[in-house]
Amino acid sequence: KQEVTQIPAALSVPEGENLVLNCSFTDSAIYNLQWFRQDPGKGLTSLLLIQSSQREQTSGRLNASLDKSSGRSTLYIAASQPGDSATYLCAAGTSYDKVIFGPGTSLSVIP
Amino acid sequence: DAGVIQSPRHEVTEMGQEVTLRCKPISGHNSLFWYRQTMMRGLELLIYFNNNVPIDDSGMPEDRFSAKMPNASFSTLKIQPSEPRDSAVYFCASMSWDTRTDTQYFGPGTRLTVL
């Protein structure tokens, strides 16, 4: 059974700092790995999706990497801004349409 | 497109009452998912449909929960009778199987409180 964990559970950084969020999954036979953002009281928004055959994806200041052999993914946020404050969830895809979510990392970027 | 629409946004009810949550997926999407989010258990998949057919309901906690998708543009999640431990945020998400974008689009959620 696939299990997804995220470290740290919460993170507070000053504006402008670069940061890394970590995600681990127990079963390396994943279909894909996604990172989502959730703002308070809102639904989830997909940020980056890495197919199982890929090693990383980039979008603007965000870069996500995937290492299937070690069961790890990282989300790198460059030059953090207060608007980046949110909860970030990673999700391991067990098939094209089914994902298992991690508990999330709550990020606070202090102006 | 307006995105995934859920109603109501907030629901407060008393234990034992029937609760019905509603979802309208994005037009053209043929997969629909119901999730529940709590502080203790995080985001859990309850059930999902492909082309209106339930594919996996192994996440439905017990017989008090039922879900239907009578057509491609509407789904309901019903809890009868409701219990305080059902209090959570319930999300609906949809996805296009045809385009294989592999990304689910989430609605804003329904915050359910059972007293």
GROMACS .gro file of C-alpha atoms in nm:
model
  226
    1LYS     CA    1   0.000   0.000   0.000
    2GLN     CA    2   0.137   0.336  -0.105
    3GLU     CA    3   0.205   0.581   0.177
    4VAL     CA    4   0.318   0.939   0.131
    5THR     CA    5   0.489   1.151   0.395
    6GLN     CA    6   0.608   1.511   0.392
    7ILE     CA    7   0.874   1.690   0.591
    8PRO     CA    8   0.857   1.938   0.750
    9ALA     CA    9   0.496   1.968   0.859
   10ALA     CA   10   0.535   2.344   0.887
   11LEU     CA   11   0.795   2.593   0.775
   12SER     CA   12   0.837   2.964   0.831
   13VAL     CA   13   1.094   3.160   0.630
   14PRO     CA   14   1.174   3.525   0.563
   15GLU     CA   15   1.085   3.670   0.226
   16GLY     CA   16   1.346   3.614  -0.043
   17GLU     CA   17   1.481   3.290   0.095
   18ASN     CA   18   1.511   2.978  -0.118
   19LEU     CA   19   1.349   2.670   0.034
   20VAL     CA   20   1.298   2.299  -0.020
   21LEU     CA   21   0.996   2.088   0.069
   22ASN     CA   22   1.038   1.713   0.093
   23CYS     CA   23   0.809   1.426   0.000
   24SER     CA   24   0.866   1.053   0.046
   25PHE     CA   25   0.666   0.760  -0.087
   26THR     CA   26   0.694   0.392   0.002
   27ASP     CA   27   0.620   0.224  -0.331
   28SER     CA   28   0.851   0.328  -0.614
   29ALA     CA   29   0.611   0.190  -0.878
   30ILE     CA   30   0.438   0.523  -0.925
   31TYR     CA   31   0.263   0.651  -1.236
   32ASN     CA   32   0.349   1.013  -1.163
   33LEU     CA   33   0.420   1.257  -0.880
   34GLN     CA   34   0.235   1.584  -0.840
   35TRP     CA   35   0.270   1.887  -0.621
   36PHE     CA   36  -0.042   2.081  -0.526
   37ARG     CA   37  -0.100   2.408  -0.347
   38GLN     CA   38  -0.389   2.465  -0.108
   39ASP     CA   39  -0.483   2.808   0.021
   40PRO     CA   40  -0.694   2.836   0.339
   41GLY     CA   41  -1.057   2.758   0.273
   42LYS     CA   42  -0.988   2.669  -0.088
   43GLY     CA   43  -0.946   2.361  -0.301
   44LEU     CA   44  -0.620   2.226  -0.436
   45THR     CA   45  -0.439   2.362  -0.740
   46SER     CA   46  -0.190   2.154  -0.933
   47LEU     CA   47   0.154   2.316  -0.953
   48LEU     CA   48   0.379   2.059  -1.117
   49LEU     CA   49   0.341   1.707  -1.245
   50ILE     CA   50   0.636   1.473  -1.304
   51GLN     CA   51   0.575   1.161  -1.507
   52SER     CA   52   0.745   0.844  -1.381
   53SER     CA   53   0.993   0.859  -1.670
   54GLN     CA   54   1.097   1.214  -1.589
   55ARG     CA   55   1.340   1.351  -1.332
   56GLU     CA   56   1.215   1.704  -1.286
   57GLN     CA   57   0.973   1.976  -1.391
   58THR     CA   58   1.002   2.352  -1.368
   59SER     CA   59   0.750   2.633  -1.364
   60GLY     CA   60   0.870   2.983  -1.293
   61ARG     CA   61   1.029   2.991  -0.948
   62LEU     CA   62   0.924   2.632  -0.877
   63ASN     CA   63   1.127   2.321  -0.951
   64ALA     CA   64   1.021   1.970  -0.860
   65SER     CA   65   1.248   1.668  -0.877
   66LEU     CA   66   1.173   1.298  -0.863
   67ASP     CA   67   1.396   1.010  -0.756
   68LYS     CA   68   1.190   0.693  -0.784
   69SER     CA   69   1.466   0.462  -0.664
   70SER     CA   70   1.488   0.639  -0.330
   71GLY     CA   71   1.115   0.716  -0.312
   72ARG     CA   72   1.166   1.091  -0.284
   73SER     CA   73   1.056   1.413  -0.444
   74THR     CA   74   1.149   1.769  -0.360
   75LEU     CA   75   0.984   2.100  -0.438
   76TYR     CA   76   1.226   2.388  -0.461
   77ILE     CA   77   1.090   2.742  -0.433
   78ALA     CA   78   1.330   3.019  -0.529
   79ALA     CA   79   1.316   3.371  -0.392
   80SER     CA   80   1.011   3.306  -0.177
   81GLN     CA   81   0.735   3.569  -0.154
   82PRO     CA   82   0.453   3.624   0.098
   83GLY     CA   83   0.211   3.513  -0.173
   84ASP     CA   84   0.373   3.169  -0.161
   85SER     CA   85   0.227   3.115   0.186
   86ALA     CA   86  -0.001   2.812   0.162
   87THR     CA   87  -0.005   2.439   0.226
   88TYR     CA   88   0.183   2.229  -0.027
   89LEU     CA   89   0.079   1.869  -0.081
   90CYS     CA   90   0.254   1.607  -0.283
   91ALA     CA   91   0.059   1.322  -0.436
   92ALA     CA   92   0.186   0.992  -0.572
   93GLY     CA   93  -0.010   0.866  -0.868
   94THR     CA   94  -0.076   0.493  -0.851
   95SER     CA   95  -0.244   0.504  -1.192
   96TYR     CA   96  -0.332   0.778  -1.437
   97ASP     CA   97  -0.639   0.872  -1.237
   98LYS     CA   98  -0.574   0.770  -0.875
   99VAL     CA   99  -0.341   0.952  -0.640
  100ILE     CA  100  -0.239   0.919  -0.275
  101PHE     CA  101  -0.184   1.250  -0.099
  102GLY     CA  102   0.071   1.338   0.164
  103PRO     CA  103  -0.028   1.534   0.476
  104GLY     CA  104   0.113   1.860   0.342
  105THR     CA  105   0.368   2.120   0.449
  106SER     CA  106   0.231   2.449   0.576
  107LEU     CA  107   0.453   2.730   0.448
  108SER     CA  108   0.457   3.081   0.586
  109VAL     CA  109   0.672   3.345   0.416
  110ILE     CA  110   0.729   3.642   0.642
  111PRO     CA  111   0.757   3.986   0.476
  112ASP     CA  112  -1.527   2.740  -1.768
  113ALA     CA  113  -1.637   2.805  -1.409
  114GLY     CA  114  -1.434   2.516  -1.278
  115VAL     CA  115  -1.566   2.246  -1.049
  116ILE     CA  116  -1.872   2.369  -0.862
  117GLN     CA  117  -1.972   2.237  -0.522
  118SER     CA  118  -2.274   2.313  -0.310
  119PRO     CA  119  -2.337   2.397  -0.041
  120ARG     CA  120  -2.010   2.560   0.064
  121HIS     CA  121  -2.096   2.518   0.430
  122GLU     CA  122  -2.337   2.279   0.596
  123VAL     CA  123  -2.421   2.257   0.964
  124THR     CA  124  -2.653   1.978   1.070
  125GLU     CA  125  -2.745   1.772   1.371
  126MET     CA  126  -2.647   1.415   1.430
  127GLY     CA  127  -2.882   1.173   1.262
  128GLN     CA  128  -2.985   1.404   0.982
  129GLU     CA  129  -2.933   1.326   0.615
  130VAL     CA  130  -2.674   1.535   0.433
  131THR     CA  131  -2.642   1.568   0.056
  132LEU     CA  132  -2.339   1.727  -0.104
  133ARG     CA  133  -2.345   1.823  -0.471
  134CYS     CA  134  -2.083   1.855  -0.741
  135LYS     CA  135  -2.080   1.977  -1.099
  136PRO     CA  136  -1.759   1.875  -1.277
  137ILE     CA  137  -1.586   2.071  -1.549
  138SER     CA  138  -1.767   2.027  -1.879
  139GLY     CA  139  -1.605   1.755  -2.086
  140HIS     CA  140  -1.433   1.586  -1.794
  141ASN     CA  141  -1.526   1.221  -1.760
  142SER     CA  142  -1.363   1.128  -1.429
  143LEU     CA  143  -1.500   1.255  -1.098
  144PHE     CA  144  -1.357   1.211  -0.750
  145TRP     CA  145  -1.489   1.266  -0.398
  146TYR     CA  146  -1.235   1.334  -0.122
  147ARG     CA  147  -1.259   1.404   0.249
  148GLN     CA  148  -1.006   1.619   0.434
  149THR     CA  149  -0.954   1.625   0.810
  150MET     CA  150  -0.669   1.737   1.029
  151MET     CA  151  -0.622   1.386   1.162
  152ARG     CA  152  -0.635   1.187   0.839
  153GLY     CA  153  -0.545   1.439   0.572
  154LEU     CA  154  -0.696   1.410   0.225
  155GLU     CA  155  -0.860   1.074   0.158
  156LEU     CA  156  -1.019   0.945  -0.160
  157LEU     CA  157  -1.372   0.824  -0.094
  158ILE     CA  158  -1.490   0.718  -0.439
  159TYR     CA  159  -1.433   0.795  -0.803
  160PHE     CA  160  -1.628   0.757  -1.126
  161ASN     CA  161  -1.524   0.714  -1.488
  162ASN     CA  162  -1.793   0.796  -1.745
  163ASN     CA  163  -2.052   0.805  -1.464
  164VAL     CA  164  -1.964   0.452  -1.346
  165PRO     CA  165  -1.822   0.401  -0.994
  166ILE     CA  166  -1.476   0.249  -1.031
  167ASP     CA  167  -1.337   0.238  -0.679
  168ASP     CA  168  -1.543   0.295  -0.365
  169SER     CA  169  -1.301   0.129  -0.125
  170GLY     CA  170  -1.250   0.459   0.053
  171MET     CA  171  -1.615   0.501   0.148
  172PRO     CA  172  -1.602   0.469   0.527
  173GLU     CA  173  -1.924   0.277   0.581
  174ASP     CA  174  -2.274   0.210   0.454
  175ARG     CA  175  -2.394   0.548   0.577
  176PHE     CA  176  -2.210   0.699   0.280
  177SER     CA  177  -2.336   0.671  -0.076
  178ALA     CA  178  -2.248   0.847  -0.400
  179LYS     CA  179  -2.422   0.872  -0.733
  180MET     CA  180  -2.345   1.018  -1.072
  181PRO     CA  181  -2.668   1.012  -1.273
  182ASN     CA  182  -2.515   1.202  -1.565
  183ALA     CA  183  -2.187   1.354  -1.678
  184SER     CA  184  -2.260   1.692  -1.523
  185PHE     CA  185  -2.376   1.607  -1.174
  186SER     CA  186  -2.280   1.395  -0.875
  187THR     CA  187  -2.400   1.367  -0.516
  188LEU     CA  188  -2.245   1.237  -0.197
  189LYS     CA  189  -2.500   1.145   0.067
  190ILE     CA  190  -2.451   1.070   0.435
  191GLN     CA  191  -2.743   0.911   0.616
  192PRO     CA  192  -2.751   0.925   0.911
  193SER     CA  193  -2.478   1.178   0.978
  194GLU     CA  194  -2.251   1.158   1.285
  195PRO     CA  195  -2.018   1.414   1.448
  196ARG     CA  196  -1.713   1.221   1.322
  197ASP     CA  197  -1.825   1.295   0.965
  198SER     CA  198  -1.735   1.661   1.019
  199ALA     CA  199  -1.475   1.746   0.756
  200VAL     CA  200  -1.422   1.931   0.431
  201TYR     CA  201  -1.546   1.731   0.134
  202PHE     CA  202  -1.387   1.801  -0.203
  203CYS     CA  203  -1.499   1.706  -0.548
  204ALA     CA  204  -1.247   1.693  -0.832
  205SER     CA  205  -1.272   1.617  -1.201
  206MET     CA  206  -1.033   1.514  -1.473
  207SER     CA  207  -1.035   1.454  -1.846
  208TRP     CA  208  -0.950   1.095  -1.923
  209ASP     CA  209  -0.946   1.166  -2.294
  210THR     CA  210  -0.671   1.427  -2.287
  211ARG     CA  211  -0.472   1.227  -2.031
  212THR     CA  212  -0.345   1.542  -1.868
  213ASP     CA  213  -0.322   1.343  -1.546
  214THR     CA  214  -0.423   1.643  -1.340
  215GLN     CA  215  -0.731   1.665  -1.124
  216TYR     CA  216  -0.913   1.996  -1.088
  217PHE     CA  217  -1.058   2.053  -0.745
  218GLY     CA  218  -1.370   2.236  -0.636
  219PRO     CA  219  -1.369   2.476  -0.339
  220GLY     CA  220  -1.503   2.212  -0.102
  221THR     CA  221  -1.800   2.178   0.132
  222ARG     CA  222  -1.727   2.228   0.501
  223LEU     CA  223  -1.957   1.993   0.691
  224THR     CA  224  -2.018   2.027   1.063
  225VAL     CA  225  -2.230   1.765   1.236
  226LEU     CA  226  -2.335   1.866   1.587
   0.00000   0.00000   0.00000
